[in-house]
Short mmCIF file of C-alpha atoms and ligand atoms in Angstrom, two decimals:
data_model
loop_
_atom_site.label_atom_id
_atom_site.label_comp_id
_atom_site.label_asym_id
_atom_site.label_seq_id
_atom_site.Cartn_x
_atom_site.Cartn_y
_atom_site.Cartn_z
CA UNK A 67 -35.36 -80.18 120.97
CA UNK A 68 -36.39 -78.59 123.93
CA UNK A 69 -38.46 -75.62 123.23
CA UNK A 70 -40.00 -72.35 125.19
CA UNK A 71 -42.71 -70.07 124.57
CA UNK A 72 -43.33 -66.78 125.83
CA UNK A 73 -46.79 -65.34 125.56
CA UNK A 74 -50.39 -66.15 126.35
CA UNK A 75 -52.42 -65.27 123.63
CA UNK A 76 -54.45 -66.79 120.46
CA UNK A 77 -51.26 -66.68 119.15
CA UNK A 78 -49.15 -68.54 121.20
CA UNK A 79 -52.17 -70.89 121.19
CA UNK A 80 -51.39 -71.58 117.33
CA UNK A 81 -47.75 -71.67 117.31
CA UNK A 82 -47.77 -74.43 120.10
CA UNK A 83 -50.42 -76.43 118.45
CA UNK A 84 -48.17 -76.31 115.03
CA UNK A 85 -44.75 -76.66 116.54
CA UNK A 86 -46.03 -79.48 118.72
CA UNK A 87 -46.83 -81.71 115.12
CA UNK A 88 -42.87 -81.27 114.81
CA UNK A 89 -41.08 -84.57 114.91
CA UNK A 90 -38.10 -82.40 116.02
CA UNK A 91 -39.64 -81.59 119.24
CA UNK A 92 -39.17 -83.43 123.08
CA UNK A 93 -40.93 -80.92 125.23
CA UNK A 94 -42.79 -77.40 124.98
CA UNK A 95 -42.89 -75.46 127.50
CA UNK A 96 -44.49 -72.16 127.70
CA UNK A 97 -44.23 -68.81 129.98
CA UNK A 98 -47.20 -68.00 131.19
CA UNK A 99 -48.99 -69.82 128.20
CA UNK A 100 -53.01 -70.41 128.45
CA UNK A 101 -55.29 -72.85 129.36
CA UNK A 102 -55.33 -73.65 125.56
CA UNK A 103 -51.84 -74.13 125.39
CA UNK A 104 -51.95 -76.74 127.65
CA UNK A 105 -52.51 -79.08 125.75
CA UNK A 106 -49.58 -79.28 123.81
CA UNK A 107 -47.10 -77.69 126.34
CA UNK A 108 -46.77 -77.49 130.26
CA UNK A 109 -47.70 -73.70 131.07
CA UNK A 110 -44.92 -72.40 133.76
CA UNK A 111 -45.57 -69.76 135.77
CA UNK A 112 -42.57 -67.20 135.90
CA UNK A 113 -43.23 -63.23 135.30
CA UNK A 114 -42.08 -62.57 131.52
CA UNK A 115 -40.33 -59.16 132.39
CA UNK A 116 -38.31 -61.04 134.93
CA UNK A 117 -35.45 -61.84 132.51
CA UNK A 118 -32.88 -63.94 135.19
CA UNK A 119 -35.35 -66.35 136.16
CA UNK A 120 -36.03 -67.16 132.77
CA UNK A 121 -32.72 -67.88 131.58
CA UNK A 122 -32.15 -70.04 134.79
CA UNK A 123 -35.47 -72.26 133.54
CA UNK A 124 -33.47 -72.14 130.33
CA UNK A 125 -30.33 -73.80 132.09
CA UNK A 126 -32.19 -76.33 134.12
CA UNK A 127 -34.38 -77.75 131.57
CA UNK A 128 -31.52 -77.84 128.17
CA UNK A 129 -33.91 -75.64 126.17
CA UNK A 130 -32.66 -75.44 122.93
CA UNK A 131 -34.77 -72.63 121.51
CA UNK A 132 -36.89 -69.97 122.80
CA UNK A 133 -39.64 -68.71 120.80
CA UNK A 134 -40.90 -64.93 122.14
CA UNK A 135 -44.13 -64.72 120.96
CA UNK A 136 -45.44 -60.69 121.94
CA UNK A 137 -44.02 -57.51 120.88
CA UNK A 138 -43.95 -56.27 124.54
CA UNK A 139 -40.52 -58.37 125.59
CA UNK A 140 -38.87 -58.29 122.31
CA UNK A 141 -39.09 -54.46 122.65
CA UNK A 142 -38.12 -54.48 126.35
CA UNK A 143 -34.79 -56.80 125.83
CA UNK A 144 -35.72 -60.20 126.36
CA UNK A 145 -34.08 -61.30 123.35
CA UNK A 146 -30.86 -59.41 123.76
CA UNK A 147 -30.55 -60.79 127.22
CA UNK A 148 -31.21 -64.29 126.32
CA UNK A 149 -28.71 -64.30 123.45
CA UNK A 150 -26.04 -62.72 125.34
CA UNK A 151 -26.46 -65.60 127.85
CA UNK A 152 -25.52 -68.50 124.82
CA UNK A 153 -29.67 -68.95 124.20
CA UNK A 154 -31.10 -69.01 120.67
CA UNK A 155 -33.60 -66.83 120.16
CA UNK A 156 -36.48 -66.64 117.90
CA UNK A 157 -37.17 -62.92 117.99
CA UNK A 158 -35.51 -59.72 117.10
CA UNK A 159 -33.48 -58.26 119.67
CA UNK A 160 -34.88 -54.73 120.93
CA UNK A 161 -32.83 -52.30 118.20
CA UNK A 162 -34.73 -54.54 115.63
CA UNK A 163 -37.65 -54.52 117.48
CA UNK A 164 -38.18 -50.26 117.20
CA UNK A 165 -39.70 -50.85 113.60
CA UNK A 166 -42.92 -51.67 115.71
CA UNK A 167 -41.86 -49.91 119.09
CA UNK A 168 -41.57 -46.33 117.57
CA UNK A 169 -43.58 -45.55 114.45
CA UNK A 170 -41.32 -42.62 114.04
CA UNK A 171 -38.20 -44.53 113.83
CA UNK A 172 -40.17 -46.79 110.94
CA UNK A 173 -40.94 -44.04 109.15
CA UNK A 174 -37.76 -42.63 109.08
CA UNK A 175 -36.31 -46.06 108.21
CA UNK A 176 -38.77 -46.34 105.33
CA UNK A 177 -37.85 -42.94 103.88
CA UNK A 178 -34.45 -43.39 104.15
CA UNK A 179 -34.46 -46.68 102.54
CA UNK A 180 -37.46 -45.87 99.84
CA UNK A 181 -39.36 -48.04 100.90
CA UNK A 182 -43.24 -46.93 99.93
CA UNK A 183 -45.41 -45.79 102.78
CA UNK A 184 -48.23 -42.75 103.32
CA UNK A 185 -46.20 -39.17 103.59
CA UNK A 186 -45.93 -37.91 107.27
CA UNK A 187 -44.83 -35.51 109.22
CA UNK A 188 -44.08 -35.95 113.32
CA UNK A 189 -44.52 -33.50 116.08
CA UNK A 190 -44.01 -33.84 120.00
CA UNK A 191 -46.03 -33.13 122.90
CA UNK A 192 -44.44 -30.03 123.23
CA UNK A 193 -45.35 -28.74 119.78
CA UNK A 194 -49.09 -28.88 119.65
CA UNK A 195 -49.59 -25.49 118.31
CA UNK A 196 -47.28 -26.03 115.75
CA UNK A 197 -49.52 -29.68 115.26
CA UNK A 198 -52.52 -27.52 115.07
CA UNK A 199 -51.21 -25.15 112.71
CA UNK A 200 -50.14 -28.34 110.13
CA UNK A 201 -53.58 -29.75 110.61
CA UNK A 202 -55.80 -26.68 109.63
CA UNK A 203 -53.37 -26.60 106.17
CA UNK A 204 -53.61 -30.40 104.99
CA UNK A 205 -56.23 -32.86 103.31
CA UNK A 206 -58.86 -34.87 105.14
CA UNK A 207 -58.93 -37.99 106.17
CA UNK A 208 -55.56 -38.09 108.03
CA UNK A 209 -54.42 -40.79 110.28
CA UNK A 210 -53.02 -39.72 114.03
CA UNK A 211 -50.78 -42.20 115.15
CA UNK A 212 -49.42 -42.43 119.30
CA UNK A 213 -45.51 -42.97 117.93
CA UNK A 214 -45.37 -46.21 120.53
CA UNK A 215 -46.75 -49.11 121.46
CA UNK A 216 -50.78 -49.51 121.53
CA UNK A 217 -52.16 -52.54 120.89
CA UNK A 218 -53.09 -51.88 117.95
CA UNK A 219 -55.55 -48.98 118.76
CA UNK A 220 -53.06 -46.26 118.85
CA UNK A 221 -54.42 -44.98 115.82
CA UNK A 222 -57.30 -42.00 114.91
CA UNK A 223 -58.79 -41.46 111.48
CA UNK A 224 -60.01 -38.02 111.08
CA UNK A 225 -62.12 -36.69 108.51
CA UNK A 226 -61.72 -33.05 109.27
CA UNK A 227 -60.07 -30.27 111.62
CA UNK A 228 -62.33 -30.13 114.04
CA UNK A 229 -61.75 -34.20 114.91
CA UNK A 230 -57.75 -33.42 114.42
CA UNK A 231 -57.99 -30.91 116.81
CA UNK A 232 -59.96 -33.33 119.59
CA UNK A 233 -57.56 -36.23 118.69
CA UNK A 234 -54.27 -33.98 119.17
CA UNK A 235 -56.76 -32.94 122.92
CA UNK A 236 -57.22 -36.11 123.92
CA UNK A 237 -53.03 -37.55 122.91
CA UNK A 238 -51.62 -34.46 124.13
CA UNK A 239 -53.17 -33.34 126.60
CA UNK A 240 -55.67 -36.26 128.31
CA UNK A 241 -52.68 -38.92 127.38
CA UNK A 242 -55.21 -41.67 126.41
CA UNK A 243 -52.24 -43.25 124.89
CA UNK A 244 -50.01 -42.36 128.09
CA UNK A 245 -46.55 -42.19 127.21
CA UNK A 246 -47.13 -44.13 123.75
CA UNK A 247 -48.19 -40.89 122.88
CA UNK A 248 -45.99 -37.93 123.82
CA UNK A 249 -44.84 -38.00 119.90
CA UNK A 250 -47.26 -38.62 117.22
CA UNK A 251 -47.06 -39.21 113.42
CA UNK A 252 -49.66 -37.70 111.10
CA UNK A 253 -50.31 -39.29 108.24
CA UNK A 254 -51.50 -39.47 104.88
CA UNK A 255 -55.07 -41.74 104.52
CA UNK A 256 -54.35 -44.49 102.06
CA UNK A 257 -57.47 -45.74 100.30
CA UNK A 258 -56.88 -49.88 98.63
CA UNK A 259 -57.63 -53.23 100.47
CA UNK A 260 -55.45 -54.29 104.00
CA UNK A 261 -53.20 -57.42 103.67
CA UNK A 262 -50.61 -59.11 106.38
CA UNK A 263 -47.18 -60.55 105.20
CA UNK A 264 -45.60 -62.34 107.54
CA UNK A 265 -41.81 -62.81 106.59
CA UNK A 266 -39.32 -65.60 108.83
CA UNK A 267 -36.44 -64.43 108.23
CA UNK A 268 -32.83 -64.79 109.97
CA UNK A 269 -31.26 -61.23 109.39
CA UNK A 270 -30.58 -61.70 105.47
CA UNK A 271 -32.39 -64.41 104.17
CA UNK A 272 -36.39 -64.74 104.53
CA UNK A 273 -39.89 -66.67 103.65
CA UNK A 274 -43.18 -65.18 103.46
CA UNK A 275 -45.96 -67.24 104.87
CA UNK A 276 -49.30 -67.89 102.77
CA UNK A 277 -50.26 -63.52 103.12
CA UNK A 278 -53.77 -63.20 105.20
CA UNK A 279 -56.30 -60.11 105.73
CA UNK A 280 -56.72 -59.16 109.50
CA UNK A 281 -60.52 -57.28 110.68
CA UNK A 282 -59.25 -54.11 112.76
CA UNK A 283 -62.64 -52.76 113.56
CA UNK A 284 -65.27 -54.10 116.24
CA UNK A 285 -68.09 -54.16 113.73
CA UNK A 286 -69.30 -55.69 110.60
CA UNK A 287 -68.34 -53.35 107.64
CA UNK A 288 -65.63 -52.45 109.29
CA UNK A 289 -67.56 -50.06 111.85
CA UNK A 290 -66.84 -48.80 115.08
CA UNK A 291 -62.78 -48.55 117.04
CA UNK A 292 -59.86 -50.35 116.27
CA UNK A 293 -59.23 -53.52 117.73
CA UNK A 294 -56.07 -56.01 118.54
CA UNK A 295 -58.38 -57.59 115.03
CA UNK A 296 -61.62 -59.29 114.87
CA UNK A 297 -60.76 -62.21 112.52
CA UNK A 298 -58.69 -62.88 109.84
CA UNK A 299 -58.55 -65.44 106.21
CA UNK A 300 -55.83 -66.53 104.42
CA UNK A 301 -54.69 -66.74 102.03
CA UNK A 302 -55.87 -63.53 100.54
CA UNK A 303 -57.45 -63.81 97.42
CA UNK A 304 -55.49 -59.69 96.48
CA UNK A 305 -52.19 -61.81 97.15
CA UNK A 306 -51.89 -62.65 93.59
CA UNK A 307 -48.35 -63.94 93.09
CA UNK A 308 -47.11 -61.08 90.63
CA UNK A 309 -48.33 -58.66 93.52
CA UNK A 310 -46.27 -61.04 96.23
CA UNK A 311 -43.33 -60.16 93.92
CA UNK A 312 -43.72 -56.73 94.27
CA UNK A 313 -43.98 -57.10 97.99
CA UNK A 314 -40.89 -58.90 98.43
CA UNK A 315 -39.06 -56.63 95.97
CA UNK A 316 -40.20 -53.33 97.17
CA UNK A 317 -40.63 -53.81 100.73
CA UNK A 318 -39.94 -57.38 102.79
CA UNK A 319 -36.59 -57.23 101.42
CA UNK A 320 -35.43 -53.90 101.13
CA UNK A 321 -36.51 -53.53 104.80
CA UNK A 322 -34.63 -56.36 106.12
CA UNK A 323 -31.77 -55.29 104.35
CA UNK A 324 -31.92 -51.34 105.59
CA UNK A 325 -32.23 -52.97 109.41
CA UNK A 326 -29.29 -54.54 108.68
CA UNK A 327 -27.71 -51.70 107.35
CA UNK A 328 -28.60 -49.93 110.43
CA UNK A 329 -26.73 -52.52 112.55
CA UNK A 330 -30.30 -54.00 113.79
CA UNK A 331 -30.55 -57.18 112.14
CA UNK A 332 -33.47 -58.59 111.90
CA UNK A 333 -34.16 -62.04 113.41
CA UNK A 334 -37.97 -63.33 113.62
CA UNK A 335 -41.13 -62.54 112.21
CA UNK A 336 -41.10 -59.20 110.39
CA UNK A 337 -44.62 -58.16 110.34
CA UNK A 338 -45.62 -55.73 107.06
CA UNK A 339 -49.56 -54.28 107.48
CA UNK A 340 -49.96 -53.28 104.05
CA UNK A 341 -52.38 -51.35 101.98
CA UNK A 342 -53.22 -52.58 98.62
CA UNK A 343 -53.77 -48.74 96.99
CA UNK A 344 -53.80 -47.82 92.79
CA UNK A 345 -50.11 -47.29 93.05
CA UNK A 346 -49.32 -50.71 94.63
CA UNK A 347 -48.45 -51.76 97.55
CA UNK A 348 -47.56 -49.67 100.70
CA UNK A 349 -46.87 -50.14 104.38
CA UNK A 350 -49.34 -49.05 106.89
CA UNK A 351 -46.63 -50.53 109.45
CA UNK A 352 -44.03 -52.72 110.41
CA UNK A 353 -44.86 -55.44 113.79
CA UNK A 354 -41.46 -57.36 115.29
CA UNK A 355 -43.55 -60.92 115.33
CA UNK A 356 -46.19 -62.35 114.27
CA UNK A 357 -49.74 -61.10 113.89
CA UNK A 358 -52.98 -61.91 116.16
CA UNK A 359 -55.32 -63.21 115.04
CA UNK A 360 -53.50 -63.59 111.47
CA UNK A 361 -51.48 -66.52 112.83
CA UNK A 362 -54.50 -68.49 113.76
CA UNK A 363 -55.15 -68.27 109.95
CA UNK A 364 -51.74 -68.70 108.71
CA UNK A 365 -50.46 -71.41 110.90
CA UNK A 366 -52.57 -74.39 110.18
CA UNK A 367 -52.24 -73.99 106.15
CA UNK A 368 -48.49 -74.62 106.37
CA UNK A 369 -46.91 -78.04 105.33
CA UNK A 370 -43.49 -79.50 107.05
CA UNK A 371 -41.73 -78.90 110.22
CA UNK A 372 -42.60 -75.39 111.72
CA UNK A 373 -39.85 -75.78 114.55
CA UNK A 374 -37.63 -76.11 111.95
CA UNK A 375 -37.93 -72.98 109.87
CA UNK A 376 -38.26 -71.05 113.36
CA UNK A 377 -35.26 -72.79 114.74
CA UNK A 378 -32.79 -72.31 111.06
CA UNK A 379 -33.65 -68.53 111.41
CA UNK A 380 -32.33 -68.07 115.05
CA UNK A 381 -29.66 -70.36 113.88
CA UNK A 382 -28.44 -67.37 111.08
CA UNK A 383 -29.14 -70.15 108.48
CA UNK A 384 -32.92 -70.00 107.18
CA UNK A 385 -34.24 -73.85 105.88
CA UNK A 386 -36.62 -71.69 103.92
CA UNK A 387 -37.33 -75.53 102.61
CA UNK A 388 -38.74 -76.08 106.38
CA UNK A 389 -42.18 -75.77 105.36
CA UNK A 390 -44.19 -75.10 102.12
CA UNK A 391 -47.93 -74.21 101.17
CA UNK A 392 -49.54 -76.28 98.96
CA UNK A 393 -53.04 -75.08 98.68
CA UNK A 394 -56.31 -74.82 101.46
CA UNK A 395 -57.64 -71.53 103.38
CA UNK A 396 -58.34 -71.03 106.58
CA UNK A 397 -60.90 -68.27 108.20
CA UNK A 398 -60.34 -67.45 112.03
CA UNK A 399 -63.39 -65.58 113.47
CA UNK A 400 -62.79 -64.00 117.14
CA UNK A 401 -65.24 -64.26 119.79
CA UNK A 402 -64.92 -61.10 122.03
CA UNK A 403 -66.34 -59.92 125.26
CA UNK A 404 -69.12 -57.16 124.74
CA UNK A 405 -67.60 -53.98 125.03
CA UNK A 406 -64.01 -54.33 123.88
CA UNK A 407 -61.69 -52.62 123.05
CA UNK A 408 -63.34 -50.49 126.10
CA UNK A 409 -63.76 -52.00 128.91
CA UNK A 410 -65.70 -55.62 129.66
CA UNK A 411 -66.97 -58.28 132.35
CA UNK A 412 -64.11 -61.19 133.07
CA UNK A 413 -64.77 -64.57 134.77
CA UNK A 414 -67.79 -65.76 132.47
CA UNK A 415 -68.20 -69.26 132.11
CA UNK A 416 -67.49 -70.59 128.25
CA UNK A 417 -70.04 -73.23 127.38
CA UNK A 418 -69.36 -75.70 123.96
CA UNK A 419 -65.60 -75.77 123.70
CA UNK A 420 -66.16 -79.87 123.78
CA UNK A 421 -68.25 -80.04 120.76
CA UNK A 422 -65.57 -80.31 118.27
CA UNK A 423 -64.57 -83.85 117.08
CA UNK A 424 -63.82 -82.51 113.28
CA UNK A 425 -60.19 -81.45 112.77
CA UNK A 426 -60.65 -79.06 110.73
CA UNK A 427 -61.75 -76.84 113.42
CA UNK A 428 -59.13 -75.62 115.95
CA UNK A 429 -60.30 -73.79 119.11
CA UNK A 430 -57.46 -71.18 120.10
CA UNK A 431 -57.67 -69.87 123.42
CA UNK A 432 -56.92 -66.15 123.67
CA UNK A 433 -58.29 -64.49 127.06
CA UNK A 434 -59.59 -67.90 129.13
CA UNK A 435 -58.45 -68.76 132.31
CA UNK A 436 -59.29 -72.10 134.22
CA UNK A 437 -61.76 -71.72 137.28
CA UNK A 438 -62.70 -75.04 139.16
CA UNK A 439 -62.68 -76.95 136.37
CA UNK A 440 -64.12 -74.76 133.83
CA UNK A 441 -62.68 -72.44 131.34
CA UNK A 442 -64.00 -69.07 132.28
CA UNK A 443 -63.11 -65.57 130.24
CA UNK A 444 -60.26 -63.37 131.12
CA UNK A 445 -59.88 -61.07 128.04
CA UNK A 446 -61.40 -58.61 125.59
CA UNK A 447 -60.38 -61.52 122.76
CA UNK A 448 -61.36 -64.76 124.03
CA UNK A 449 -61.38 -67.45 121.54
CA UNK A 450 -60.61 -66.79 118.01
CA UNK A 451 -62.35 -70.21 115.99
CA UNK A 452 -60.81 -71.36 112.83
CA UNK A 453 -62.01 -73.60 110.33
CA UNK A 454 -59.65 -75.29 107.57
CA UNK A 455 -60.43 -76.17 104.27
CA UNK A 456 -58.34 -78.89 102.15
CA UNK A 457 -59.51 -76.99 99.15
CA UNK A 458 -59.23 -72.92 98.57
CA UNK A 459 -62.78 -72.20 98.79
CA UNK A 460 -62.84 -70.00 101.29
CA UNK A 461 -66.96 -69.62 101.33
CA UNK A 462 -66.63 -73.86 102.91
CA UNK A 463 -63.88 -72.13 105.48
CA UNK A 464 -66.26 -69.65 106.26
CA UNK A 465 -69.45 -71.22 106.49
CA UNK A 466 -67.14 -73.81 108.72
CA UNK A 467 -66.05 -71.34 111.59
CA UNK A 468 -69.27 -69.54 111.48
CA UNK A 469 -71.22 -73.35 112.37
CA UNK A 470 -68.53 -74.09 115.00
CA UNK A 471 -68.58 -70.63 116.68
CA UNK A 472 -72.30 -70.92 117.47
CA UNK A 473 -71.57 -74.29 119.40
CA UNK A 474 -69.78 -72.47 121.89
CA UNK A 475 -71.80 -69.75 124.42
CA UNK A 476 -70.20 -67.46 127.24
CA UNK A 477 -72.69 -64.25 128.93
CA UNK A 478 -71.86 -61.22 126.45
CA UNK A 479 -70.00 -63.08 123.79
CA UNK A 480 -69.31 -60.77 120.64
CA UNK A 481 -67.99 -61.58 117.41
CA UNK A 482 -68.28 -59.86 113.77
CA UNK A 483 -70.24 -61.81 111.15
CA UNK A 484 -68.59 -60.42 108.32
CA UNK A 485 -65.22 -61.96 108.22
CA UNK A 486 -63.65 -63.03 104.89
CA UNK A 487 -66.99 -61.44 102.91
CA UNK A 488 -63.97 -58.68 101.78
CA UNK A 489 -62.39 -61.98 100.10
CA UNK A 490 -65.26 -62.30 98.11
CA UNK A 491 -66.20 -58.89 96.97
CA UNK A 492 -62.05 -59.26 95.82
CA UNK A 493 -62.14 -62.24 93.61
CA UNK A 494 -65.36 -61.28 91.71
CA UNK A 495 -63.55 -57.67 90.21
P1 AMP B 541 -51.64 -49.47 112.57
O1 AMP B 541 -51.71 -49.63 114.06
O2 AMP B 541 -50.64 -48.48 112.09
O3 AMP B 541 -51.59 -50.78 111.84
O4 AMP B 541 -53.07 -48.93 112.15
C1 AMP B 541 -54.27 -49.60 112.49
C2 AMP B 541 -55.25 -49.53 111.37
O5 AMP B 541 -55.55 -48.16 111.05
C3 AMP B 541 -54.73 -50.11 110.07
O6 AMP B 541 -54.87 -51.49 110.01
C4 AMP B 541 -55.58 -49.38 109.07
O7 AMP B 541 -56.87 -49.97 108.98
C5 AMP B 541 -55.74 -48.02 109.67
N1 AMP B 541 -54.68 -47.12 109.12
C6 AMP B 541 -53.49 -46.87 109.68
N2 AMP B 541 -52.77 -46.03 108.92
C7 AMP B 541 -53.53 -45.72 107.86
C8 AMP B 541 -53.36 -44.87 106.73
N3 AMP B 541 -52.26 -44.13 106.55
N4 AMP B 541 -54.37 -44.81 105.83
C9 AMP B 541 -55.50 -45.53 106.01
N5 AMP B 541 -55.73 -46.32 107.06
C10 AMP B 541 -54.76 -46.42 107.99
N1 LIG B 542 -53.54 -58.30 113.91
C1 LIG B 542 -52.80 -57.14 114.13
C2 LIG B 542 -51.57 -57.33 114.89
O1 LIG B 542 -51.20 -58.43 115.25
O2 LIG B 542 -50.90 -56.33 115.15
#
């Protein structure tokens, strides 16, 4: 099989390194891919929004599959576009991909379909008095969510009015979220533990991958702004396999079912963030594709041929035999640049990414780029370092990515030293 990947990410990184081990596959290519990527795949430079050019690289090179890692084209159309042109697509096409693209239209989707999730009401930019009005009436901490696309940072916890009132200021009316933000959902706060279920599924059928806990916030103790995430483990200790039931039961598959009720059927990774709270399991939100840095966790734990189960789903016919977990953990820890999610300094040499001869360390590039030889920084995330361990003690994982991250060195290099400990605090209650 010939195979294409769009996206450039940690990500990307990890699903090239796993579908490369499949005995299915004659050549990877990936658009724009990373200097991490190519190792297993020859990067080709075409823009990703330019949707023509990529379906003529699909022509001339017989690709069989194309994998669209990123949220970004799957909302825009690239999926839709390459289907319509004969090309199978691993990716929801963009109707599907509104569960992540508009929060609003998730919601809605959720309460239609009863499927559990924080209460919430939505207002416009042209309500904000009526916004105001709402917020001086309800409970503290709410959640202010920008209805559209943020990279994961579209997203305000406030503890009282006078913070609701500033975050509504600064959506509304100084547009930090541009136009992610001209409608915003207000939510309930939902107190219980986070937890990422990634489910491959081909519109009706589906698999959940070993579940994983991401790190939103830049600092230990979860301190500080949201991030893209800081780290991740899996699997999660909380993912017991009665409460995996419930997950599938109450929400993976009632919500691939109500898309395809809807007429927007499902085909990819569907994404559900989930918290953990006293009266089970809810959705904090739904992605179109897999998570970063989850995958870098996820990925390497999996047995059999990746390709394959990626392949069967954009094929309508999931092989949910494709691949199976059979025990190990993995802990990813993310080395940042100092001052992300704001802004940083690019173009930093990264010292120490030869020092790894043990396999059960893997090295995924996230923001690098290649500079006369040497692999510089070009990102807030840079490298996100996971260990793998053949058995489930996650402590070995951890201690494991924590050794090999301080073999590696780049000016202002930032990373939280607290990643997994939540696994811990988990399996002792
Ligand atoms: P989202 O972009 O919707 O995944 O939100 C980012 C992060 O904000 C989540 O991973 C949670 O840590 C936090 N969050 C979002 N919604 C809620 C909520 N309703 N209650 C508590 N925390 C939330
Ligand atoms: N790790 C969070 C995300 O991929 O959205």
């Amino acid at each position: 099989m010939n195979v294409l990947l769009i996206g450039s990410g940690g990500r990307e990184h990890a699903l090239a390194h796993k579908i490369s081990q499949s005995p299915k596959l004659d050549k990877l290519y990936t658009i724009p891919g990373n200097p991490g990527t190519e190792q297993f795949c020859e990067n080709i430079s075409i823009n990703s929004s330019d949707f023509n050019s990529i379906t003529d690289f699909c022509r001339m090179h017989q690709i069989d599959l194309v994998i669209i890692g990123p949220e970004q084209p799957l909302v825009d159309g690239m999926a839709d576009y390459l289907r319509s042109e004969g090309i199978k697509v691993f990716g929801p096409d963009s109707k599907a991909a509104e569960i992540e693209a508009h929060k609003s239209f998730a919601k809605g989707l959720m309460k239609k379909y009863n499927i559990p999730t924080a209460e919430y009401v939505e207002f416009d930019y042209t309500q904000q008095e009526e916004a105001l009005n709402y917020l001086k009436h309800i409970k503290y901490p709410c959640v202010i969510k920008a209805d559209g696309l943020a990279s994961g940072k579209g997203v305000i916890i406030c503890n009282n009015f006078s913070e609701a009132s500033s975050a509504i200021q600064e959506i509304f009316v100084h547009k930090i979220f541009g136009s992610s933000g001209e409608k915003i959902v207000v939510e309930e706060f939902m107190q219980g533990d986070e937890l990422s279920v990634f489910a491959v599924t081909d519109g009706e059928d589906y698999f959940c991958l070993p579940a994983s806990q991401d790190h939103k916030r830049i600092g230990d103790n979860d301190r500080g702004k949201n991030t893209g995430g800081m780290g991740a483990y899996s699997p999660a200790p909380i993912a017991t396999p009665k409460l995996m039931n419930e997950i599938e039961r109450k929400i993976i598959s009632p919500a691939i079912q109500a898309l395809n009720r809807e007429k927007r059927k499902f085909i990819g990774c569907l994404y559900a963030g989930l918290m953990i709270t006293v009266q089970g399991p809810k959705v904090v939100e739904f992605n179109c594709r897999f998570g970063d840095p989850e995958t870098q966790a996820v990925l390497p734990l999996l047995e059999g041929d990746f390709l394959d189960l990626l392949y069967s789903a954009a094929n309508y016919k999931l092989n949910k035999k494709a691949v199976k977990y059979s025990g190990g953990c993995a802990v990813c820890v993310v080395a940042a640049s100092k001052g992300y999610p704001d802004s940083y300094q690019n173009g930093y040499t990264i010292a120490g990414l030869d020092s790894f001869n043990n396999e059960d360390i893997y090295i995924y590039h996230a923001g690098t780029a290649k500079k006369n030889n040497h692999i510089v920084t070009k990102g807030g995330r840079v490298l996100g370092v996971t260990a793998v361990e053949k058995s489930n003690d996650l402590k070995t994982a951890q201690r494991k990515a924590y050794d090999a991250i301080k073999k590696i060195y780049f000016t202002d290099m930032y990373y939280r030293t607290d990643i997994a400990v939540k696994a811990f605090k988990e399996s002792k209650s």
